Every structure is written in C-alpha cells, then in structure tokens.
Coordinates of C-alpha atoms and ligand atoms in Angstrom, one line a residue:
M339 CA 0.0 0.0 0.0
T340 CA 1.2 3.5 -0.8
P341 CA -1.1 5.9 1.2
V342 CA -1.1 9.6 0.3
L343 CA -3.1 12.1 2.4
V344 CA -4.6 15.0 0.5
I345 CA -5.7 18.2 2.3
N346 CA -8.0 20.9 0.9
S347 CA -8.0 23.6 3.5
G348 CA -10.4 26.5 3.6
S349 CA -10.7 29.3 6.2
S350 CA -13.1 27.6 8.5
S351 CA -13.0 24.0 7.3
F352 CA -10.8 21.4 5.6
K353 CA -11.5 18.3 3.6
Y354 CA -9.2 15.3 3.6
Q355 CA -8.8 12.1 1.6
L356 CA -6.5 9.2 2.2
L357 CA -5.7 7.4 -1.1
D358 CA -3.8 4.2 -1.8
M359 CA -1.8 5.1 -4.8
D360 CA -1.1 1.4 -5.7
T361 CA -4.8 1.1 -6.6
E362 CA -5.6 4.9 -6.8
R363 CA -8.6 4.3 -4.6
T364 CA -9.8 6.3 -1.7
L365 CA -9.4 4.6 1.7
A366 CA -11.0 7.3 3.8
S367 CA -12.3 10.8 3.5
G368 CA -13.6 13.5 5.8
L369 CA -14.5 17.0 6.5
V370 CA -13.8 19.1 9.5
E371 CA -15.9 22.3 9.5
R372 CA -17.1 25.2 11.5
I373 CA -13.5 25.7 12.8
G374 CA -13.5 28.7 15.2
E375 CA -17.3 28.5 15.9
P376 CA -18.7 27.4 19.3
V377 CA -19.5 24.0 18.0
G378 CA -17.5 22.4 15.1
V379 CA -18.3 19.3 13.1
A380 CA -16.1 16.5 12.0
R381 CA -17.1 13.7 9.6
H382 CA -15.0 10.7 8.8
T383 CA -15.9 8.1 6.2
V384 CA -14.0 4.8 5.9
H385 CA -14.2 3.4 2.3
A386 CA -14.4 -0.3 3.3
A387 CA -14.3 -1.8 -0.2
A388 CA -11.2 0.0 -1.1
L389 CA -9.5 -0.9 2.1
A390 CA -10.4 -4.6 1.6
A391 CA -9.1 -4.5 -2.0
A392 CA -5.8 -3.2 -0.5
D393 CA -5.7 -5.6 2.4
G394 CA -7.4 -8.8 1.3
P395 CA -10.6 -10.0 2.9
A396 CA -14.0 -8.6 1.8
P397 CA -15.5 -5.9 4.1
A398 CA -18.1 -6.9 6.7
V399 CA -19.6 -3.4 6.8
L400 CA -20.5 -0.8 4.1
D401 CA -18.9 2.6 4.0
A402 CA -19.9 4.4 7.2
T403 CA -19.7 8.0 8.1
R404 CA -19.0 9.0 11.7
T405 CA -19.9 12.5 12.9
R406 CA -18.6 14.3 16.0
E407 CA -19.6 17.7 17.2
L408 CA -17.2 19.5 19.5
P409 CA -15.4 22.9 19.7
I410 CA -12.6 23.1 17.1
P411 CA -10.8 26.4 17.8
D412 CA -8.3 26.2 15.0
H413 CA -6.8 24.1 12.2
T414 CA -4.3 22.5 14.5
A415 CA -7.2 21.3 16.8
G416 CA -8.9 20.2 13.6
F417 CA -6.0 18.0 12.7
A418 CA -6.0 16.4 16.1
V419 CA -9.7 15.6 15.6
M420 CA -8.9 14.1 12.2
L421 CA -6.1 11.9 13.8
D422 CA -8.5 10.8 16.5
A423 CA -11.0 9.7 13.8
F424 CA -8.3 7.7 12.0
A425 CA -7.3 6.1 15.3
A426 CA -10.8 5.2 16.3
H427 CA -12.3 4.1 13.0
G428 CA -9.3 3.4 10.7
P429 CA -7.5 2.9 8.6
S430 CA -4.7 3.1 11.2
L431 CA -2.1 5.7 10.3
A432 CA 0.1 4.3 13.0
E433 CA 0.3 1.0 11.0
T434 CA 0.5 2.5 7.6
P435 CA 1.4 6.2 7.8
P436 CA 1.0 8.3 4.7
V437 CA 4.2 8.4 2.6
A438 CA 3.4 12.1 1.7
V439 CA 0.8 14.8 2.2
G440 CA -0.5 16.8 -0.7
H441 CA -2.0 20.2 -0.3
R442 CA -4.3 22.2 -2.6
V443 CA -3.1 25.8 -2.8
V444 CA -5.2 28.2 -4.8
H445 CA -2.7 30.8 -5.9
G446 CA 0.8 30.1 -7.1
G447 CA 1.2 33.4 -8.8
A448 CA 3.8 33.5 -11.6
R449 CA 6.2 31.7 -9.3
F450 CA 4.9 28.1 -9.0
F451 CA 4.3 26.2 -12.2
E452 CA 4.6 22.6 -10.8
P453 CA 3.9 20.7 -7.6
T454 CA 6.4 21.9 -5.1
L455 CA 7.9 20.3 -2.0
V456 CA 6.9 22.5 1.0
T457 CA 9.9 24.1 2.8
P458 CA 9.9 27.1 5.1
L459 CA 10.7 29.3 2.1
V460 CA 7.8 27.9 0.1
E461 CA 5.5 28.7 3.0
I462 CA 6.7 32.3 3.0
N463 CA 6.0 32.5 -0.8
I464 CA 2.5 31.1 -0.4
D465 CA 1.9 33.6 2.4
E466 CA 3.2 36.4 0.2
L467 CA 0.8 35.4 -2.6
S468 CA -2.0 36.1 -0.2
L469 CA -1.8 39.5 -1.7
L470 CA -3.4 38.0 -4.8
A471 CA -5.7 35.5 -3.1
P472 CA -6.6 37.0 0.3
L473 CA -9.4 34.6 1.0
H474 CA -7.7 31.4 -0.1
N475 CA -4.0 31.4 0.4
P476 CA -4.0 32.1 4.2
A477 CA -6.5 29.3 4.6
N478 CA -4.4 26.9 2.5
L479 CA -1.4 27.9 4.5
A480 CA -3.1 27.3 7.8
G481 CA -3.8 23.7 6.6
I482 CA -0.2 23.2 5.6
V483 CA 1.2 24.5 9.0
A484 CA -1.2 22.3 10.9
A485 CA -0.5 19.2 8.8
R486 CA 3.3 19.7 9.0
A487 CA 2.9 19.7 12.8
A488 CA 0.8 16.6 12.7
F489 CA 3.0 14.7 10.2
P490 CA 6.5 16.2 10.7
E491 CA 8.3 13.2 9.2
V492 CA 6.8 13.0 5.8
P493 CA 7.2 15.2 2.7
H494 CA 4.4 17.8 2.1
V495 CA 3.7 19.0 -1.4
A496 CA 1.8 22.0 -2.5
V497 CA -0.3 21.6 -5.7
F498 CA -1.4 24.9 -7.2
D499 CA -4.7 25.6 -9.0
T500 CA -2.9 28.2 -11.2
A501 CA 0.1 26.0 -12.1
F502 CA -1.4 24.3 -15.2
H503 CA -2.1 27.7 -16.8
Q504 CA 1.5 28.9 -16.5
T505 CA 1.9 27.8 -20.1
L506 CA -0.4 30.7 -21.3
S507 CA 1.4 33.0 -23.7
P508 CA 1.8 36.7 -22.9
A509 CA -0.9 37.4 -25.5
A510 CA -3.3 35.2 -23.6
Y511 CA -2.5 36.4 -20.1
T512 CA -1.9 40.1 -20.5
Y513 CA -4.7 42.6 -19.8
A514 CA -4.7 45.6 -22.1
I515 CA -4.2 48.2 -19.4
D516 CA -1.3 50.5 -18.5
A517 CA 1.6 48.2 -18.5
E518 CA 3.4 49.8 -15.6
V519 CA 0.3 49.7 -13.4
A520 CA -0.2 46.1 -14.3
A521 CA 3.4 45.1 -13.6
S522 CA 3.7 46.9 -10.3
H523 CA 0.5 45.2 -9.0
R524 CA 1.1 41.8 -10.7
I525 CA -2.2 42.3 -12.6
R526 CA -2.5 39.6 -15.3
R527 CA -4.6 36.5 -16.0
Y528 CA -3.6 33.5 -13.9
G529 CA -6.4 31.0 -14.5
F530 CA -7.7 28.5 -11.9
H531 CA -9.2 24.9 -11.6
G532 CA -5.9 23.8 -13.2
T533 CA -5.8 20.6 -11.3
S534 CA -9.2 19.6 -12.8
H535 CA -8.4 20.8 -16.3
K536 CA -5.2 18.8 -16.3
F537 CA -6.8 15.6 -14.9
V538 CA -9.7 15.7 -17.3
S539 CA -7.7 16.4 -20.4
E540 CA -5.3 13.5 -19.5
A541 CA -8.2 11.2 -18.7
A542 CA -9.8 12.0 -22.0
A543 CA -6.7 11.2 -24.0
A544 CA -6.2 8.0 -22.1
F545 CA -9.9 7.0 -22.5
L546 CA -9.7 7.6 -26.3
G547 CA -6.3 5.8 -26.5
R548 CA -4.8 8.9 -28.2
P549 CA -1.5 10.7 -27.4
L550 CA -2.1 13.8 -25.3
G551 CA 0.5 15.7 -27.3
E552 CA -1.5 15.4 -30.5
L553 CA -4.9 16.5 -29.2
K554 CA -6.6 19.9 -29.3
Q555 CA -9.1 19.9 -26.4
I556 CA -11.6 22.2 -24.8
V557 CA -12.6 21.3 -21.2
F558 CA -15.6 22.8 -19.5
H559 CA -15.4 22.6 -15.7
L560 CA -18.9 23.5 -14.7
G561 CA -19.4 23.3 -10.9
N562 CA -20.4 26.1 -8.5
G563 CA -17.4 27.8 -9.8
A564 CA -17.0 27.3 -13.6
S565 CA -14.2 27.7 -16.1
V566 CA -13.3 26.5 -19.6
T567 CA -9.8 25.9 -20.9
A568 CA -8.3 25.5 -24.4
I569 CA -5.6 22.8 -24.3
D570 CA -3.2 22.2 -27.1
G571 CA -1.1 19.1 -26.8
G572 CA -1.6 18.9 -23.0
R573 CA -0.7 22.6 -22.5
S574 CA -3.2 25.2 -21.4
I575 CA -3.3 28.0 -24.1
D576 CA -6.3 30.0 -22.9
T577 CA -8.7 29.8 -19.9
S578 CA -11.7 31.8 -18.9
M579 CA -10.8 32.7 -15.3
G580 CA -8.3 35.5 -15.0
F581 CA -6.7 37.5 -12.2
T582 CA -9.2 35.9 -9.9
P583 CA -11.8 33.2 -10.3
L584 CA -14.4 35.9 -11.0
E585 CA -13.8 36.2 -14.8
G586 CA -15.4 34.2 -17.5
L587 CA -18.4 32.0 -17.4
V588 CA -21.6 32.6 -15.5
M589 CA -21.3 30.7 -12.2
G590 CA -23.4 29.7 -9.2
T591 CA -23.0 33.0 -7.5
R592 CA -20.4 34.9 -9.7
S593 CA -21.1 37.1 -12.6
G594 CA -18.2 36.0 -14.8
D595 CA -17.4 38.6 -17.6
I596 CA -18.9 42.0 -17.1
D597 CA -18.1 45.5 -18.5
P598 CA -15.9 46.9 -15.7
A599 CA -17.6 50.3 -16.2
V600 CA -20.7 48.8 -14.5
L601 CA -18.6 49.0 -11.3
F602 CA -17.8 52.7 -11.8
Q603 CA -21.5 53.3 -12.4
L604 CA -22.6 51.4 -9.3
Q605 CA -20.0 53.1 -7.1
R606 CA -20.9 56.6 -8.4
R607 CA -24.6 56.3 -8.8
A608 CA -25.7 53.7 -6.2
G609 CA -23.0 54.6 -3.6
M610 CA -21.8 51.0 -3.4
S611 CA -18.4 50.5 -1.8
V612 CA -15.6 48.3 -3.1
D613 CA -16.6 45.6 -0.5
D614 CA -20.3 45.9 -1.6
L615 CA -19.2 45.4 -5.3
D616 CA -17.0 42.5 -4.4
D617 CA -19.9 40.9 -2.5
L618 CA -22.3 41.6 -5.4
L619 CA -20.2 40.1 -8.1
N620 CA -18.8 37.1 -6.2
K621 CA -21.6 36.2 -3.9
R622 CA -24.9 37.6 -5.2
S623 CA -24.6 37.2 -9.0
G624 CA -24.6 34.4 -11.5
L625 CA -27.5 32.0 -11.3
L626 CA -28.3 33.1 -7.8
G627 CA -28.5 36.7 -8.8
L628 CA -30.6 36.0 -11.9
A629 CA -33.0 33.3 -10.6
G630 CA -32.7 33.1 -6.8
S631 CA -30.7 29.9 -6.5
N632 CA -27.1 29.0 -7.3
D633 CA -28.1 25.3 -7.9
L634 CA -28.9 24.3 -11.4
R635 CA -31.3 21.7 -10.1
D636 CA -33.5 24.4 -8.6
I637 CA -33.3 26.4 -11.8
R638 CA -34.4 23.3 -13.8
S639 CA -37.5 22.9 -11.5
A640 CA -38.3 26.6 -11.8
I641 CA -38.1 26.3 -15.6
E642 CA -40.5 23.4 -15.4
R643 CA -42.9 25.7 -13.5
G644 CA -42.5 28.2 -16.2
E645 CA -40.7 30.9 -14.2
P646 CA -39.4 33.5 -16.6
R647 CA -36.3 34.5 -14.5
A648 CA -35.2 30.9 -14.4
I649 CA -35.6 30.5 -18.2
L650 CA -33.6 33.7 -18.7
A651 CA -30.9 32.5 -16.2
F652 CA -30.4 29.3 -18.1
E653 CA -30.3 31.1 -21.4
V654 CA -27.7 33.6 -20.2
Y655 CA -25.6 30.7 -18.8
V656 CA -25.7 28.7 -22.0
H657 CA -25.1 31.8 -24.2
R658 CA -21.8 32.4 -22.4
L659 CA -20.8 28.8 -22.8
R660 CA -21.4 28.9 -26.5
A661 CA -19.4 32.2 -26.9
Y662 CA -16.4 30.6 -25.2
A663 CA -16.7 27.3 -27.2
G664 CA -16.5 29.4 -30.4
A665 CA -13.7 31.5 -29.1
Y666 CA -11.6 28.5 -28.1
L667 CA -12.3 26.6 -31.3
A668 CA -10.8 29.7 -33.0
Q669 CA -7.8 29.9 -30.6
L670 CA -7.0 26.2 -31.1
G671 CA -7.8 26.2 -34.8
G672 CA -10.5 23.5 -34.3
A673 CA -10.7 20.8 -31.6
D674 CA -10.5 17.0 -31.4
V675 CA -12.2 16.6 -28.0
I676 CA -14.6 18.7 -26.0
S677 CA -15.2 17.5 -22.4
F678 CA -17.6 18.4 -19.7
T679 CA -16.9 17.9 -16.0
A680 CA -17.9 18.8 -12.4
G681 CA -21.4 19.0 -10.9
V682 CA -23.2 20.8 -13.8
G683 CA -21.0 19.4 -16.5
E684 CA -21.4 15.8 -15.4
N685 CA -25.1 16.0 -14.6
A686 CA -26.9 18.5 -16.9
P687 CA -27.4 17.2 -20.4
G688 CA -29.4 20.4 -21.3
V689 CA -26.4 22.6 -20.6
R690 CA -24.1 20.4 -22.6
A691 CA -26.4 20.3 -25.6
G692 CA -27.1 24.0 -25.3
A693 CA -23.4 24.9 -25.3
L694 CA -22.7 22.9 -28.4
E695 CA -25.9 22.9 -30.5
T696 CA -24.8 25.5 -33.0
L697 CA -21.4 24.1 -33.6
G698 CA -22.4 21.6 -36.3
F699 CA -20.4 23.8 -38.8
A700 CA -17.2 23.0 -36.7
G701 CA -17.8 19.3 -36.8
V702 CA -19.5 18.9 -33.4
E703 CA -22.5 16.6 -33.4
I704 CA -24.2 15.6 -30.1
D705 CA -25.9 12.2 -29.9
H706 CA -29.0 13.2 -27.9
A707 CA -29.7 9.6 -26.6
R708 CA -26.1 9.3 -25.4
N709 CA -26.2 12.8 -23.9
E710 CA -29.4 12.1 -22.0
S711 CA -28.4 8.7 -20.8
A712 CA -28.1 8.3 -17.0
E713 CA -24.9 6.3 -17.3
R714 CA -22.1 7.4 -14.9
G715 CA -18.4 7.4 -15.5
I716 CA -16.4 8.7 -18.5
R717 CA -18.4 8.4 -21.7
I718 CA -18.8 9.7 -25.3
I719 CA -21.9 11.8 -26.0
S720 CA -21.2 12.7 -29.6
T721 CA -22.3 10.7 -32.6
D722 CA -20.0 8.2 -34.3
A723 CA -19.9 10.6 -37.3
S724 CA -18.9 13.7 -35.3
A725 CA -15.5 15.0 -36.2
V726 CA -15.1 16.3 -32.6
T727 CA -15.5 13.8 -29.9
V728 CA -17.6 15.1 -27.0
L729 CA -17.1 13.5 -23.6
V730 CA -18.4 13.6 -20.1
V731 CA -15.4 13.1 -17.7
P732 CA -15.9 12.9 -14.0
T733 CA -13.2 15.0 -12.4
D734 CA -11.1 13.8 -9.4
E735 CA -9.0 16.7 -8.1
E736 CA -7.9 14.8 -5.0
L737 CA -6.6 11.9 -7.1
E738 CA -4.7 14.4 -9.3
I739 CA -3.2 16.1 -6.2
A740 CA -2.2 12.7 -4.9
R741 CA -0.5 11.8 -8.2
Q742 CA 1.3 15.1 -8.4
T743 CA 2.3 14.8 -4.7
L744 CA 3.8 11.4 -5.3
S745 CA 5.6 12.5 -8.5
V746 CA 7.6 15.0 -6.2
A747 CA 7.7 13.0 -3.0
R748 CA 8.1 9.4 -4.0
P749 CA 10.7 8.1 -1.5
Ligands
LIG1471 P1 -18.0 22.9 -6.4 O1 -17.6 23.9 -7.4 O2 -18.6 23.4 -5.2 O3 -16.9 21.8 -6.3 P2 -19.6 20.9 -7.9 O4 -18.6 20.5 -9.0 O5 -19.9 19.8 -6.8 O6 -19.2 22.2 -7.1 O7 -20.9 21.4 -8.5 C1 -22.0 21.8 -7.7 C2 -23.1 22.2 -8.6 O8 -23.4 21.2 -9.6 C3 -24.4 22.5 -7.9 O9 -24.5 23.7 -7.4 C4 -25.5 22.3 -9.0 O10 -25.7 23.5 -9.7 C5 -24.8 21.3 -9.9 N1 -25.4 19.9 -9.9 C6 -25.0 18.9 -9.0 N2 -25.8 17.8 -9.3 C7 -26.6 18.1 -10.3 C8 -27.6 17.4 -11.1 N3 -27.9 16.2 -10.8 N4 -28.2 18.1 -12.1 C9 -27.9 19.4 -12.4 N5 -27.0 20.1 -11.7 C10 -26.3 19.5 -10.7

C-alpha cells in the first residue's frame, strides 16, 4: 500500500482524503468544518471496499460516516480531531502512515508552475501570494502548517490551482491596461481549476487511447465555480478565469465577464463601496442573482414551473458557454475533443447540448440519446460521425493532487 493524504483547507474548514496510490482508490475521506465557531463538526468516512481491496478480505460493513460535534478552535485542533477519527475508525495511520501529504493551494502566482515540496521558504512564498488571493492562500497555509505539525516526518507537497495555466502565452495572459500599473501590482490573468483541467484532459486522452501531445481539447469545468480551458497538446493556451476566479463563465453566485464600467456606475450612482461590489459580483450574482438559486437543479425545477427569470438565467448561462466554445475553437484552430466535468458538466445534459448545439459547422454533433443517458463514468456523448469527440469526464481533483504529490515526494 502507498497511502497519500490529500488536504484541501479553507478558512473555517478542511477536507481530507487518504488514497492508496497502488490502486488509486480512496481509503478514507472526511470534512472538518465550523472551525472557530462554538461547535465544530467532523465527519469521517471509511471506504471499506477500497480498504479490503488493498488488504485482502471482503469488508463486513458498508462505508460508514462517523460524525462528531465539538469545539474546534483552529486548524491544529482540527487535525487532532482528524487523527482521533483515523485512530478510532481506521485505517490506522500508525500501522500505515502516509508516505506524503498533498495540499491544494489556490494561488501560485507566476512563481509556481509545478507541484512543489513545502519548505519554510515555500511557506513564505505562499503567504506572500495572499496579496493576490486574500481569501484562499492564508486558509491553505493554515492547513499546511497544521499538517506539518501533525506529520513532521513525511514530505508535504503544494499543488497549485494556477500551475497548469503557467503555459499561457503573454498574448493570452496580458490585460490591455497601462503596462506599468499592471506590472507593479502583478495584474495579469492566472487561471484557476488547473488541477481539474489537467486531470480531465489527460483522462480524455487515455480513454480515447490517443496521445495527449496530439490533441486539441476544450474542457468545460462547470461546478459552482466554472471555467473553460483550451488545451493544445496537453498545454493550457487559454482559460476563462483570470486575475481571480471571477472572470469568464456565468457561475453559481459569480457574474463572470462584465463590463468593468458597471462597477464605476454602481459606485458613483448607487453609492456601493468596493466591498459591496466584491460581494455583489462574487456572492450575489450568477445563477443566484438571476434566478434566486445557485443550484442548477433548482433552476431546472423553476423552468418546469415556467418561471421567466429561471428561463432567462439558463439562457444567459448557455449563451456564455457557446461564446467561449466558439472562441476557443478559434484559438485552437479546431478541436479533437470537448469534455464536460464537475457538478453541472457531469449531470446537466441540457447545458451540454445548449453549449454545443450551434457548432455543427465546426464538426460537433451531439448524440441526444447518449447525452441524456443516466450512465455514470467517463463516456462519449457525440455521434460516431462527429468530427469532434464530445465526452463527459468525472473529475477527481484529490486523485490528481495525490498523483502530483507522489511525483515529487516518492521516496
Ligand atoms: P464545487 O464547485 O462546489 O466543487 P460541484 O462541482 O460539486 O461544485 O458542482 C455543484 C453544482 O453542480 C451544484 O450547485 C449544482 O448546480 C450542480 N449539480 C449537481 N448535481 C446536479 C444534477 N444532478 N443536475 C444538475 N446540476 C447538478
């Protein structure tokens, strides 16, 4: 067994997964949340079948989730709670300790373009990049510090959401603003969701049995946050998120692309402060702002009830997807593969069909029966005659982080 622990740490919570990298299956996973509140919550799930596959005998019990409620003042206390859960319910980290710990870090700036062994200097750099990601990097770092205290003997590796997009050309990442202002404040496009875009594009190539280096791909990662990436031969050449994850597609609660002059207008005429505008565009826009819910399932039910605002929200969402599909076909000079992933991308056939329905001229032909099928797992949803292969590819960011962690830390 080669266990790798993956940590995805937020400001008041963290998720963890223990994977056996011999089988690439999850042995246990959990969530520690409401850190710093009077009562915190910790959930720990043992994946019995995966454990049995690694250890031999068939499991007597199905996967079970144990929940504890107790005060969890900070991330270090959260890690102690996680270790208690492993000790009480397994798998035993004392018997088979992780060989490495992988950490999701949102912002690597222009500095980190590959998974990086955490050292005190790397911690300082991640902290310094909080300037660019004030909500995310400090939370990611809190997880790293707590995890290094809990597992002082093993290598820790930081895997950056921005790293995959470090192959963007200056033409793709430069904003057309005063160059000195941009340079002194490090204003440029960075791109996010890189771990998922990398995983999905590699999984698509492997599934089709075609060399990654020869494929032109477009990947739509449509979750609560959403982004699309143009990938040429395994390298990101354009992506819809920019300086922050606010740019690009319409999302659950974020506006995506908007004329920046709207902000001047709202500040001058509506008296909104910078914080008000930040809140408006990041937390009260997108599907939520248009139709009252950030969840596409609610939008779909509302459309069935004939609610005009839900119909409009869906149309705005799809209109933007189509615009990016066309733009990225142009940037790539055509595509071999278009993939959909994450909560919406994997589960909403109407969104997939809407995004691509006008692209027949570019050789994209959806097979509606395949698209509507309730099948799970990686699958083709284009017709056999379609020049572009359209796929649904379930993403697995934890597995990708574990793979990248091991690529750096393998003893
Ligand atoms: P996150 O960005 O938080 O990781 P996910 O990738 O899990 O998000 O996507 C969550 C979103 O996926 C939900 O808000 C919802 O809009 C959408 N979603 C999840 N399941 C379905 C479904 N069965 N049908 C349509 N949309 C779904």
